[in-house]
Short mmCIF file of C-alpha atoms in Angstrom, two decimals:
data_model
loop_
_atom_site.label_atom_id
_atom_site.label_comp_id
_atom_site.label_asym_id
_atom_site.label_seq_id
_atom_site.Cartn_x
_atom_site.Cartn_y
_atom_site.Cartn_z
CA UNK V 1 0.00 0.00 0.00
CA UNK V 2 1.05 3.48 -0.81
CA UNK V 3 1.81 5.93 2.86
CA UNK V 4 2.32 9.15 2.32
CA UNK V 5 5.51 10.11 4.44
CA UNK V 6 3.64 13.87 5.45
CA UNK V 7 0.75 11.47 7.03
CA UNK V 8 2.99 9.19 8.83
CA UNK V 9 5.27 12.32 10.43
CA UNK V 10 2.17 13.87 11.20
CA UNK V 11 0.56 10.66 13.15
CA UNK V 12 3.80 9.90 15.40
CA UNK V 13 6.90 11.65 14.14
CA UNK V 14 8.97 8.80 16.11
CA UNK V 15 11.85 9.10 14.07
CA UNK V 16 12.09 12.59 15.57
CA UNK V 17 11.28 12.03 18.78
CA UNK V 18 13.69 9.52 19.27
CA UNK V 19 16.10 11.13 20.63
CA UNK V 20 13.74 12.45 23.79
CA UNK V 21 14.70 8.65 24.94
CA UNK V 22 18.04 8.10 24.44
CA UNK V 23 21.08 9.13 26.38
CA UNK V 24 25.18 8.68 25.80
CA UNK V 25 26.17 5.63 28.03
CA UNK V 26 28.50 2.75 27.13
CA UNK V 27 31.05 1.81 24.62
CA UNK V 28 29.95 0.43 22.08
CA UNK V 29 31.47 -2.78 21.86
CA UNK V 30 32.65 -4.08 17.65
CA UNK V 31 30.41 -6.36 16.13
CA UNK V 32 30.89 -8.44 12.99
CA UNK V 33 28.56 -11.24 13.88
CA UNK V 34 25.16 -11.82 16.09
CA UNK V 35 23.24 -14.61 16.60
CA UNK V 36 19.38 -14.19 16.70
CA UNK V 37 17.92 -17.23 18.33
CA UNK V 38 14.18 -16.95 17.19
CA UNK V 39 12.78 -16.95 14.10
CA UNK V 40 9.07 -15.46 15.24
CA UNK V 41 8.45 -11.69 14.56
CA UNK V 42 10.68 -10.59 16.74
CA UNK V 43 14.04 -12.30 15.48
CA UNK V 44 12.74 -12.01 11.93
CA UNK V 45 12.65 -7.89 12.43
CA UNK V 46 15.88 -8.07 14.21
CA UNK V 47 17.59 -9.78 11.51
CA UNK V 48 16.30 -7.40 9.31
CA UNK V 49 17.30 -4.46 11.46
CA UNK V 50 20.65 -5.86 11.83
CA UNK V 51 21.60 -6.88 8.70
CA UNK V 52 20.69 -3.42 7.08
CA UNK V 53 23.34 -2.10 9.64
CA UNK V 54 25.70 -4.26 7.78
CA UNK V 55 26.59 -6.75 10.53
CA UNK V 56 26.45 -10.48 9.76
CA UNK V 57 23.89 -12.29 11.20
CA UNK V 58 22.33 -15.98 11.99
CA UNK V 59 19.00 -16.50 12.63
CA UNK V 60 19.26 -19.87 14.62
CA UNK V 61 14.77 -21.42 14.73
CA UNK V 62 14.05 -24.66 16.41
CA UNK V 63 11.49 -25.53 13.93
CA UNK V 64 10.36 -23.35 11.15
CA UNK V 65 9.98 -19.48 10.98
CA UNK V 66 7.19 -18.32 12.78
CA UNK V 67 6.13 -21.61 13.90
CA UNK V 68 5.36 -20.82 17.39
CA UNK V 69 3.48 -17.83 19.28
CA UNK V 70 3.90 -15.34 16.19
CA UNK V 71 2.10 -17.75 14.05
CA UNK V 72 -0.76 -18.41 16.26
CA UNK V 73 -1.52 -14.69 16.98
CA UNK V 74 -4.41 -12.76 15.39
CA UNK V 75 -1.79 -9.50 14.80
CA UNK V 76 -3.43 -6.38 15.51
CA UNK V 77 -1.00 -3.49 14.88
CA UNK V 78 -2.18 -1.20 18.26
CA UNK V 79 -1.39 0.99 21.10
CA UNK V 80 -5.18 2.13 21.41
CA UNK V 81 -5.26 -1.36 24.18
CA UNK V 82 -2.74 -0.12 25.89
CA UNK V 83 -4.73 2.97 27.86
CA UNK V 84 -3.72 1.14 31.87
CA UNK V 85 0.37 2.59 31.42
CA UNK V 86 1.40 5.32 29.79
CA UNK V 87 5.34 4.24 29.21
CA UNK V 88 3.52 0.89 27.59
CA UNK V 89 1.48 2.74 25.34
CA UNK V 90 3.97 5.33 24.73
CA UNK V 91 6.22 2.36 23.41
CA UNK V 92 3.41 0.54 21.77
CA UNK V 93 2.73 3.83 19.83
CA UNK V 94 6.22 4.06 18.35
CA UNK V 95 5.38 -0.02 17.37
CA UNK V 96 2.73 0.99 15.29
CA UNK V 97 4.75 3.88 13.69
CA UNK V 98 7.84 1.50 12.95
CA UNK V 99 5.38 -0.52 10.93
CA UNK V 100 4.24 2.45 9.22
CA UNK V 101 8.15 3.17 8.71
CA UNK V 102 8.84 -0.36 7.36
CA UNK V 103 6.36 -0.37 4.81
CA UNK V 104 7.78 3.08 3.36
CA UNK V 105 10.95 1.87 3.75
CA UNK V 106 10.37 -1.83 2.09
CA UNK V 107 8.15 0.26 -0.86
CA UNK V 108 5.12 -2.01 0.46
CA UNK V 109 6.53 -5.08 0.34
CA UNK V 110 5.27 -6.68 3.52
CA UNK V 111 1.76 -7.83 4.12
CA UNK V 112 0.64 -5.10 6.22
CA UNK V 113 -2.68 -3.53 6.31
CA UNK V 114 -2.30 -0.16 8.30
CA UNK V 115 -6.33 1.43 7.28
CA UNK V 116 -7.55 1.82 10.46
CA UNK V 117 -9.62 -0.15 13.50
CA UNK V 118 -12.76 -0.03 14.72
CA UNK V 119 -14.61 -0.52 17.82
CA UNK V 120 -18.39 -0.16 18.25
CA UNK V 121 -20.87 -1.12 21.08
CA UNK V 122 -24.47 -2.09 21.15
CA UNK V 123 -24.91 -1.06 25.00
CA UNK V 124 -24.09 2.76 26.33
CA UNK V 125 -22.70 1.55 29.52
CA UNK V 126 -20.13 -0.45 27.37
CA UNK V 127 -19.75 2.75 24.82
CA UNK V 128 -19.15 5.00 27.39
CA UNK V 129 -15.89 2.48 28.06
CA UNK V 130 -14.57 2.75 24.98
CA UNK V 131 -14.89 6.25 25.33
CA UNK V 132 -13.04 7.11 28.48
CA UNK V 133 -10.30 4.46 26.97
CA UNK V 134 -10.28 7.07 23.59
CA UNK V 135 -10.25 10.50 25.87
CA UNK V 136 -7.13 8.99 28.09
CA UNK V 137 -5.08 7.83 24.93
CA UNK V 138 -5.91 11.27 22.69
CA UNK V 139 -4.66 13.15 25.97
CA UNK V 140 -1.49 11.18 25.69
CA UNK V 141 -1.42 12.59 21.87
CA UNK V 142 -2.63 9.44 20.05
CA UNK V 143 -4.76 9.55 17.22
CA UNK V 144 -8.35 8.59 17.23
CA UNK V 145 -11.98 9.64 17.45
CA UNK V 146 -15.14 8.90 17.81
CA UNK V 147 -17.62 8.03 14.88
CA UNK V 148 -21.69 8.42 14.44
CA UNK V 149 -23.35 5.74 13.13
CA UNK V 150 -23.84 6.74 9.38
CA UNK V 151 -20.11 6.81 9.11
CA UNK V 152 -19.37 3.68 10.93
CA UNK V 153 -21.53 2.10 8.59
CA UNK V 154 -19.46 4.16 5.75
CA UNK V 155 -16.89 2.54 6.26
CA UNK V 156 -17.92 -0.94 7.48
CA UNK V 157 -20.35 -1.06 3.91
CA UNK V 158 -20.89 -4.85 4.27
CA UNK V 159 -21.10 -5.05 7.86
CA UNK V 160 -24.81 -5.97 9.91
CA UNK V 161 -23.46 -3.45 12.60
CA UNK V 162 -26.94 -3.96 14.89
CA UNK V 163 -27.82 -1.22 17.58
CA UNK V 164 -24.75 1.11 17.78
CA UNK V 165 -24.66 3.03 21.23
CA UNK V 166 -21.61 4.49 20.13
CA UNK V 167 -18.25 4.10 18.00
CA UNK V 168 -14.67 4.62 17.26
CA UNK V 169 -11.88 4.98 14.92
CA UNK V 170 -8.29 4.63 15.43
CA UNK V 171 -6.86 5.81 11.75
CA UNK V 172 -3.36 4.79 12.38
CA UNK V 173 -3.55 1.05 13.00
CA UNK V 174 -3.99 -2.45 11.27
CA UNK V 175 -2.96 -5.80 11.16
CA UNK V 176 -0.35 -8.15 9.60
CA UNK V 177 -0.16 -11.60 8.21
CA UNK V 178 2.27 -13.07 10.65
CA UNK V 179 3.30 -16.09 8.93
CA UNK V 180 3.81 -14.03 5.15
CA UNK V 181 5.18 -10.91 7.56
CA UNK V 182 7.80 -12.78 8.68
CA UNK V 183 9.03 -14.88 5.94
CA UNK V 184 8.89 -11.18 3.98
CA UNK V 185 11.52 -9.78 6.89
CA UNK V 186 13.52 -12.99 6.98
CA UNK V 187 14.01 -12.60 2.89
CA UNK V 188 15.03 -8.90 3.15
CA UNK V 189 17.49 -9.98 5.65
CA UNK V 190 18.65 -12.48 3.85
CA UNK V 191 19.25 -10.15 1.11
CA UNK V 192 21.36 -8.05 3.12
CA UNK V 193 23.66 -11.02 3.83
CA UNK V 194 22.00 -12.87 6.89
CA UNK V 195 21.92 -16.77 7.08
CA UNK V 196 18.52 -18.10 8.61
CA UNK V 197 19.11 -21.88 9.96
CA UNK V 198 16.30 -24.14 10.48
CA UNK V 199 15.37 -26.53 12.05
CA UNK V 200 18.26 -26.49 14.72
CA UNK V 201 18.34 -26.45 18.25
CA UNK V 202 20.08 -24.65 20.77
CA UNK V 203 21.47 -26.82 23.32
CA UNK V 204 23.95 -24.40 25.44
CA UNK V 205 26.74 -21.74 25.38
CA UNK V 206 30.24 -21.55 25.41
CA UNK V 207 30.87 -18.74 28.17
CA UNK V 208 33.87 -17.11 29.38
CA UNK V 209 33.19 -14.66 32.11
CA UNK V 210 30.54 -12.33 31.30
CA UNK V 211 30.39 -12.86 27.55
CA UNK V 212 29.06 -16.15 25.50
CA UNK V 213 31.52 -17.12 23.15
CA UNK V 214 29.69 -19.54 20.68
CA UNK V 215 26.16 -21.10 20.55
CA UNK V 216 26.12 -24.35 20.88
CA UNK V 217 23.75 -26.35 18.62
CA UNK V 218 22.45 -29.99 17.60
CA UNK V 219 24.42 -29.11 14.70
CA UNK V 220 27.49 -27.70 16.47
CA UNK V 221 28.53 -24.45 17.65
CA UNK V 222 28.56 -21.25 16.13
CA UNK V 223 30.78 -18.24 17.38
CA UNK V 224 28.80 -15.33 17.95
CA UNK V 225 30.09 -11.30 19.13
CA UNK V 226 26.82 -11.41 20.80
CA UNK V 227 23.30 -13.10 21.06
CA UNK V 228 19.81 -12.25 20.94
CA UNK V 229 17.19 -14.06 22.98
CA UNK V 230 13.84 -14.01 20.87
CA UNK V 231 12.86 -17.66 21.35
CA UNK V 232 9.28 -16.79 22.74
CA UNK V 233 8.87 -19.11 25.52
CA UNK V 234 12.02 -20.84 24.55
CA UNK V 235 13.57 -18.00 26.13
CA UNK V 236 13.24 -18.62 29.49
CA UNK V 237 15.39 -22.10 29.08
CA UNK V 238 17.86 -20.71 27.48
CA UNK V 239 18.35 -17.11 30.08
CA UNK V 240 18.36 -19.44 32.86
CA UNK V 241 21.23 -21.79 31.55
CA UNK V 242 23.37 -19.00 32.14
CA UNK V 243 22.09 -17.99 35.45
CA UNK V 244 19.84 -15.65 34.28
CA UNK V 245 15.96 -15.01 35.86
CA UNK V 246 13.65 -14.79 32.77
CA UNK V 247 9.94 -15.85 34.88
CA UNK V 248 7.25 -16.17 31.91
CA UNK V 249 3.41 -16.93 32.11
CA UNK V 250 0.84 -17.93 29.42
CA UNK V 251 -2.49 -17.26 28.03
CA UNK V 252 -4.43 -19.46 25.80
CA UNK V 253 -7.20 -18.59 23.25
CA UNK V 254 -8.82 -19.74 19.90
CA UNK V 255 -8.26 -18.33 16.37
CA UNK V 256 -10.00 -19.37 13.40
CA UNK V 257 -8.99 -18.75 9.41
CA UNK V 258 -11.65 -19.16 7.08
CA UNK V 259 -10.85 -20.38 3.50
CA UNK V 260 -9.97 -17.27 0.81
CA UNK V 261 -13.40 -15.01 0.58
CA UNK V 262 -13.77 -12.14 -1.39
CA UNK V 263 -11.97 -8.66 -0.36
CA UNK V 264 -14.82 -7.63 2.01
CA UNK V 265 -12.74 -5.65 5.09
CA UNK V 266 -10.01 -3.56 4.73
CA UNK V 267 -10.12 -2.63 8.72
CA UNK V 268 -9.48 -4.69 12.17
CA UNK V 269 -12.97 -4.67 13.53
CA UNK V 270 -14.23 -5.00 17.28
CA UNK V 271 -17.67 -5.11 17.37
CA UNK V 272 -19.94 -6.51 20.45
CA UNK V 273 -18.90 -10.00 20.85
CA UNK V 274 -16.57 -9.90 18.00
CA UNK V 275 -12.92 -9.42 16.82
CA UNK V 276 -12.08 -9.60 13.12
CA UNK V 277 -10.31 -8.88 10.28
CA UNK V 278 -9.22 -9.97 6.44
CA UNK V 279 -5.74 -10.61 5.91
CA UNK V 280 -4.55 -9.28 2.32
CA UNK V 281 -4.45 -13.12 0.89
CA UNK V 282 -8.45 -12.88 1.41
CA UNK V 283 -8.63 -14.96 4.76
CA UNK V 284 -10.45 -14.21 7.34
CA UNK V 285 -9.17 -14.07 11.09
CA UNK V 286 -11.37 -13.91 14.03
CA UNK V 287 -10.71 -14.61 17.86
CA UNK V 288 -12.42 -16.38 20.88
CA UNK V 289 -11.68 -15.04 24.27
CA UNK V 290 -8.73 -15.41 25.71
CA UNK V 291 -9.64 -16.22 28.88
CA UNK V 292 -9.27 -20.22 28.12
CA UNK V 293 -11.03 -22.54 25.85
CA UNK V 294 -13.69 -24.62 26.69
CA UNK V 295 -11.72 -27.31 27.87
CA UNK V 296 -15.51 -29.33 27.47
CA UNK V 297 -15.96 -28.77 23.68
CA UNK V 298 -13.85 -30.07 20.91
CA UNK V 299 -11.56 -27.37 19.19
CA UNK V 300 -13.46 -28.00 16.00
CA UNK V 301 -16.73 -26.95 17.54
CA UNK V 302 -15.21 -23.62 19.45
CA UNK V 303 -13.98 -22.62 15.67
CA UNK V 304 -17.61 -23.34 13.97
CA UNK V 305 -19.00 -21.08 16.84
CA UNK V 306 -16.05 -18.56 16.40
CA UNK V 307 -17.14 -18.78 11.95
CA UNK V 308 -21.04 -18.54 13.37
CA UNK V 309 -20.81 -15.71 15.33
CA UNK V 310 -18.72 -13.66 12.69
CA UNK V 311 -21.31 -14.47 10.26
CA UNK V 312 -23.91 -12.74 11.90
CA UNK V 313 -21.99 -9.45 11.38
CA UNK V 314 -20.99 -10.41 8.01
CA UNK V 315 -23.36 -12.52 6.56
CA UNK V 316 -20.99 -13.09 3.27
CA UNK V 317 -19.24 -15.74 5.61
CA UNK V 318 -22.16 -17.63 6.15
CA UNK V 319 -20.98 -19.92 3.63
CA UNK V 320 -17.38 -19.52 4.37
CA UNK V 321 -15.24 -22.75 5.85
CA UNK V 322 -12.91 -23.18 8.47
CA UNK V 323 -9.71 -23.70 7.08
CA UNK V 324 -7.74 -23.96 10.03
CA UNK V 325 -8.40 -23.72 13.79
CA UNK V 326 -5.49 -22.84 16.15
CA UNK V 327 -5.47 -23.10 19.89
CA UNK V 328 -3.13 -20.25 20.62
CA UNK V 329 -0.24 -19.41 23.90
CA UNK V 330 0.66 -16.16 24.22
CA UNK V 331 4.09 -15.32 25.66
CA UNK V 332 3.43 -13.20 28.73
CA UNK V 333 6.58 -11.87 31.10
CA UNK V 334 5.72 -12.17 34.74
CA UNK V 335 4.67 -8.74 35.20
CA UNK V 336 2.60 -8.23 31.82
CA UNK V 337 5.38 -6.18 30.87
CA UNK V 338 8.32 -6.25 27.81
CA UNK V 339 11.52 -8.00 29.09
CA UNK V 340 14.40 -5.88 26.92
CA UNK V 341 18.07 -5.69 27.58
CA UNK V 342 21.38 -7.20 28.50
CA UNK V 343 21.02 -10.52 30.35
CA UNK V 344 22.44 -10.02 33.87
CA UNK V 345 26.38 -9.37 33.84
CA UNK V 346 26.50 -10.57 30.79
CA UNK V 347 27.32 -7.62 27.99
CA UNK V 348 26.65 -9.88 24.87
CA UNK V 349 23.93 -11.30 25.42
CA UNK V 350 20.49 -9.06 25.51
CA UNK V 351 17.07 -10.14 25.63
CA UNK V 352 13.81 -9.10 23.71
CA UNK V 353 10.79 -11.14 25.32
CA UNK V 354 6.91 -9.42 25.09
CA UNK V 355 3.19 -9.71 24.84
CA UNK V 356 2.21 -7.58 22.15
CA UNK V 357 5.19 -8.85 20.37
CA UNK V 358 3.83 -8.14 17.05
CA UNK V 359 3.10 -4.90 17.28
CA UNK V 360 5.88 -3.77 19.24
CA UNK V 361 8.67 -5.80 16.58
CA UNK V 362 9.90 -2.49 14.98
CA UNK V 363 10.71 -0.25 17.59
CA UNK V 364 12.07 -3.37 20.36
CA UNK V 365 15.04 -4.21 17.08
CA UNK V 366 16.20 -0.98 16.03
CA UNK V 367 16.12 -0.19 20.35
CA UNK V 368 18.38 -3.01 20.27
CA UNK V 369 20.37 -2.43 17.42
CA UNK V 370 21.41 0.94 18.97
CA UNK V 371 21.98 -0.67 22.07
CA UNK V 372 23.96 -3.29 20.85
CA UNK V 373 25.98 -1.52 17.92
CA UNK V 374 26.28 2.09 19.03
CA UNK V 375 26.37 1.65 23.02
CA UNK V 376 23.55 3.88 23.53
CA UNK V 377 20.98 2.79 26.27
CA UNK V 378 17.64 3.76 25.11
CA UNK V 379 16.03 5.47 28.67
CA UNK V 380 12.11 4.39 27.56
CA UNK V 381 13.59 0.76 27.73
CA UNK V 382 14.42 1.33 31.29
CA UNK V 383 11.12 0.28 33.10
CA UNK V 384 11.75 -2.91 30.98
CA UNK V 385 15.57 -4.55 31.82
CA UNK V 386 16.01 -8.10 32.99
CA UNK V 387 17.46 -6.98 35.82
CA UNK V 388 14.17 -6.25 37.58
CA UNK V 389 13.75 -9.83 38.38
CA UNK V 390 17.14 -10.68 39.78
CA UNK V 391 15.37 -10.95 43.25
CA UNK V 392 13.13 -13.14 42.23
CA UNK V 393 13.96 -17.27 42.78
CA UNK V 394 13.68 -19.93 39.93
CA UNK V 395 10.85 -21.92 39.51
#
C-alpha cells in the first residue's frame, strides 16, 4: 500500500522524537557477527534491522519461521489497548509507527494492512468504556476519534453493525499476516547477507566470564560477538542456563482462518462479541476469548461457533469454511510487561521477550540495534531490563 511520508510524520513523528529517549552511556562494543535465536516476529525484524546495519547475522529457529506464538496470533497493529500505562502505550505507539516506517521503507513489500480499527458497542454503559479508553489515549497525543453511526456504517459497507450506542476509529492502525510478515523480513534480511538456519536447536553456550563465546547447537557451535534471545517461551530455558531469571506466564485462546473469501474488510474490527479482520491473501481471522477454551468442547466446535458468530456481522461468511483452527499461547513476562536488555552481567547477550510482540517488533530491534551496535541505552527501555527480576527465585 502506498503511505504518504507527510501522514505518517504527522501521526507519530517517532523518528524525531527519538532522541527524547536516548542518552550517551557505554562503549559500544565491535560487532561483525550476532546470533538471533528466534525466528518469530521478533528475530525475523531483528535480523532485518541488523543486517541493514551491515553486521552479519544468523538466525538460529528450532522448527520453522514463525512456527510458534507469532504464528498463532491474530496480529493487531495497536497501542489504542494499551490505555492502563502510559510508558507501555507510549512504546506501543512508536510499534505501530515503525510498521508504518517499514512499509515506506520496504516500498510495500510486507503484508501489512495499516487502514484503520474499529470498535463499536451495542450497550451505552459499554460505549461509554470505549470512550473514556479514547479520551485517556488522545490526551497522551494518540490519534483517534469517535464516529456516528452513518459513518461507521461508511466505512464498514458490508457489515450488519446492529444497535450502535456508540463508536470509534483509530486511523493509524492495522494488522499483519504473521506467517507471510515474517518470511517477507527474513528474505530482506537475507538479502542483506543474513543466514537463517532451520530446524536447529540450541542446546547451550560456550561462556567465558561475562560474555558467550559460541552457541552451541544440535548441529554444532557457532561463534557469535553477541546473542539475541527471541525464542518466545524458549527463552526462558535458554536465560536461565546461564544464570539468568527470565519468569514467563501464558495465556491461551482460539483463532479461526476461514478459506480465501472475497476482499470484504479492509479494517481490524471490534464489534460486540466480535474481533475480526481480512488478511490481504483474502482470509479471514477472528478470535475467541482469551480467557481459556472450553476445555468441554472439541476445538473443531469452538472454531464453527467462532465462523457462526462472525457471520452474523458479516453474513458473506455464512458460507465460508474453516480452514484452520489454532489453539493459541501467548508469551506473557511475569509482570505483563516487555523484558528488553542485557542478560544479567553478561554484555553480549540481551534479551527481547513481550506480549504484544507483534506490534511492538519495529521499535524493540532498532532499540536493540542501537543498544547493541552504538552503546547507547535507550532510557524508555528502562522500566523494561532483565534486571528487575534478579530478586526473584527460579521456579
Amino acid at each position: 500500500m502506498s503511505i504518504d511520508r507527510r501522514d505518517f510524520l504527522r501521526l507519530f513523528g517517532a523518528t524525531a522524537t527519538t532522541a527524547a529517549f536516548v542518552r550517551p552511556g557505554f562503549a559500544a562494543p565491535s560487532l561483525n557477527h550476532v546470533v538471533v535465536i528466534g525466528g518469530g516476529i521478533l528475530g525475523a525484524t531483528l535480523a532485518y534491522t541488523l543486517a541493514r546495519r551491515g553486521v552479519q547475522v544468523t538466525v538460529l529457529e528450532k522448527s520453522a519461521p514463525a512456527s510458534g506464538v507469532t504464528g498463532e496470533s491474530f496480529a493487531y497493529l495497536n497501542a489504542s489497548t494499551k490505555a492502563d500505562d502510559r510508558p507501555y502505550h507510549v512504546l506501543n505507539a512508536l510499534g505501530v509507527a515503525g510498521w508504518h516506517r517499514l512499509q515506506i521503507e520496504l516500498q510495500g513489500a510486507l503484508p501489512v494492512r495499516l487502514n484503520g480499527a474499529i470498535q463499536w458497542r451495542s450497550e451505552s454503559g459499554q460505549a461509554e468504556e470505549i470512550f473514556a479508553t479514547l479520551r485517556r489515549v488522545q490526551e497522551w497525543g494518540y490519534s483517534g476519534r469517535r464516529i456516528d453511526e452513518v459513518t461507521l456504517r461508511a466505512l464498514l459497507p458490508k457489515a450488519v453493525t446492529g444497535p450502535v450506542a456508540g463508536a470509534v476509529l483509530y486511523e493509524q492502525e492495522g494488522a499483519l499476516d504473521p506467517v507471510a510478515t515474517v518470511e517477507a523480513l527474513l528474505d530482506q534480511a537475507k538479502k542483506l547477507g543474513a543466514t537463517v538456519r532451520f530446524p536447529v536447536e540450541v542446546t547451550g553456550f560456550d561462556v567465558s566470564g561475562n560474555r558467550v563465546r559460541a552457541v552451541k547447537t544440535t548441529e554444532g557451535e557457532i561463534e557469535a560477538d553477541a546473542v539475541v534471545l527471541a525464542a518466545g517461551h524458549g527463552s526462558e530455558a535458554l536465560a536461565r542456563s546461564i544464570g539468568v531469571k527470565l519468569p514467563l506466564k501464558s495465556s491461551k485462546g482460539i483463532l479461526i482462518h476461514t478459506d480465501r473469501q472475497p476482499g470484504l474488510l479492509e479494517r481490524v474490527v471490534f464489534g460486540p462479541g466480535i474481533t475480526i479482520k481480512q488478511d490481504p491473501d483474502g482470509h479471514f481471522v477472528s478470535s475467541g476469548a482469551y480467557q481459556g477454551s472450553d476445555a468441554g468442547s472439541p476445538l473443531e466446535e469452538q472454531g464453527q461457533r467462532i465462523l457462526e458468530n462472525a457471520a452474523r456481522f458479516f453474513p458473506q461468511l455464512s458460507n465460508a469454511r474453516v480452514a484452520k483452527v489454532i489453539s493459541g499461547t501467548r508469551v506473557l513476562p511475569a509482570d505483563g510487561f516487555p523484558v528488553v536488555g542485557f542478560a544479567g552481567d553478561f554484555r553480549n547477550v540481551y534479551v527481547t521477550v513481550t506480549h504484544s510482540a507483534v506490534t511492538l517488533a519495529p521499535v524493540l530491534a532498532r532499540f536493540a540495534a542501537q543498544e547493541l551496535l552504538d552503546g547507547v541505552p535507550v532510557d524508555i527501555l528502562a522500566p523494561y531490563r532483565p534486571s528487575r527480576f534478579a530478586c526473584l527465585p527460579f521456579h
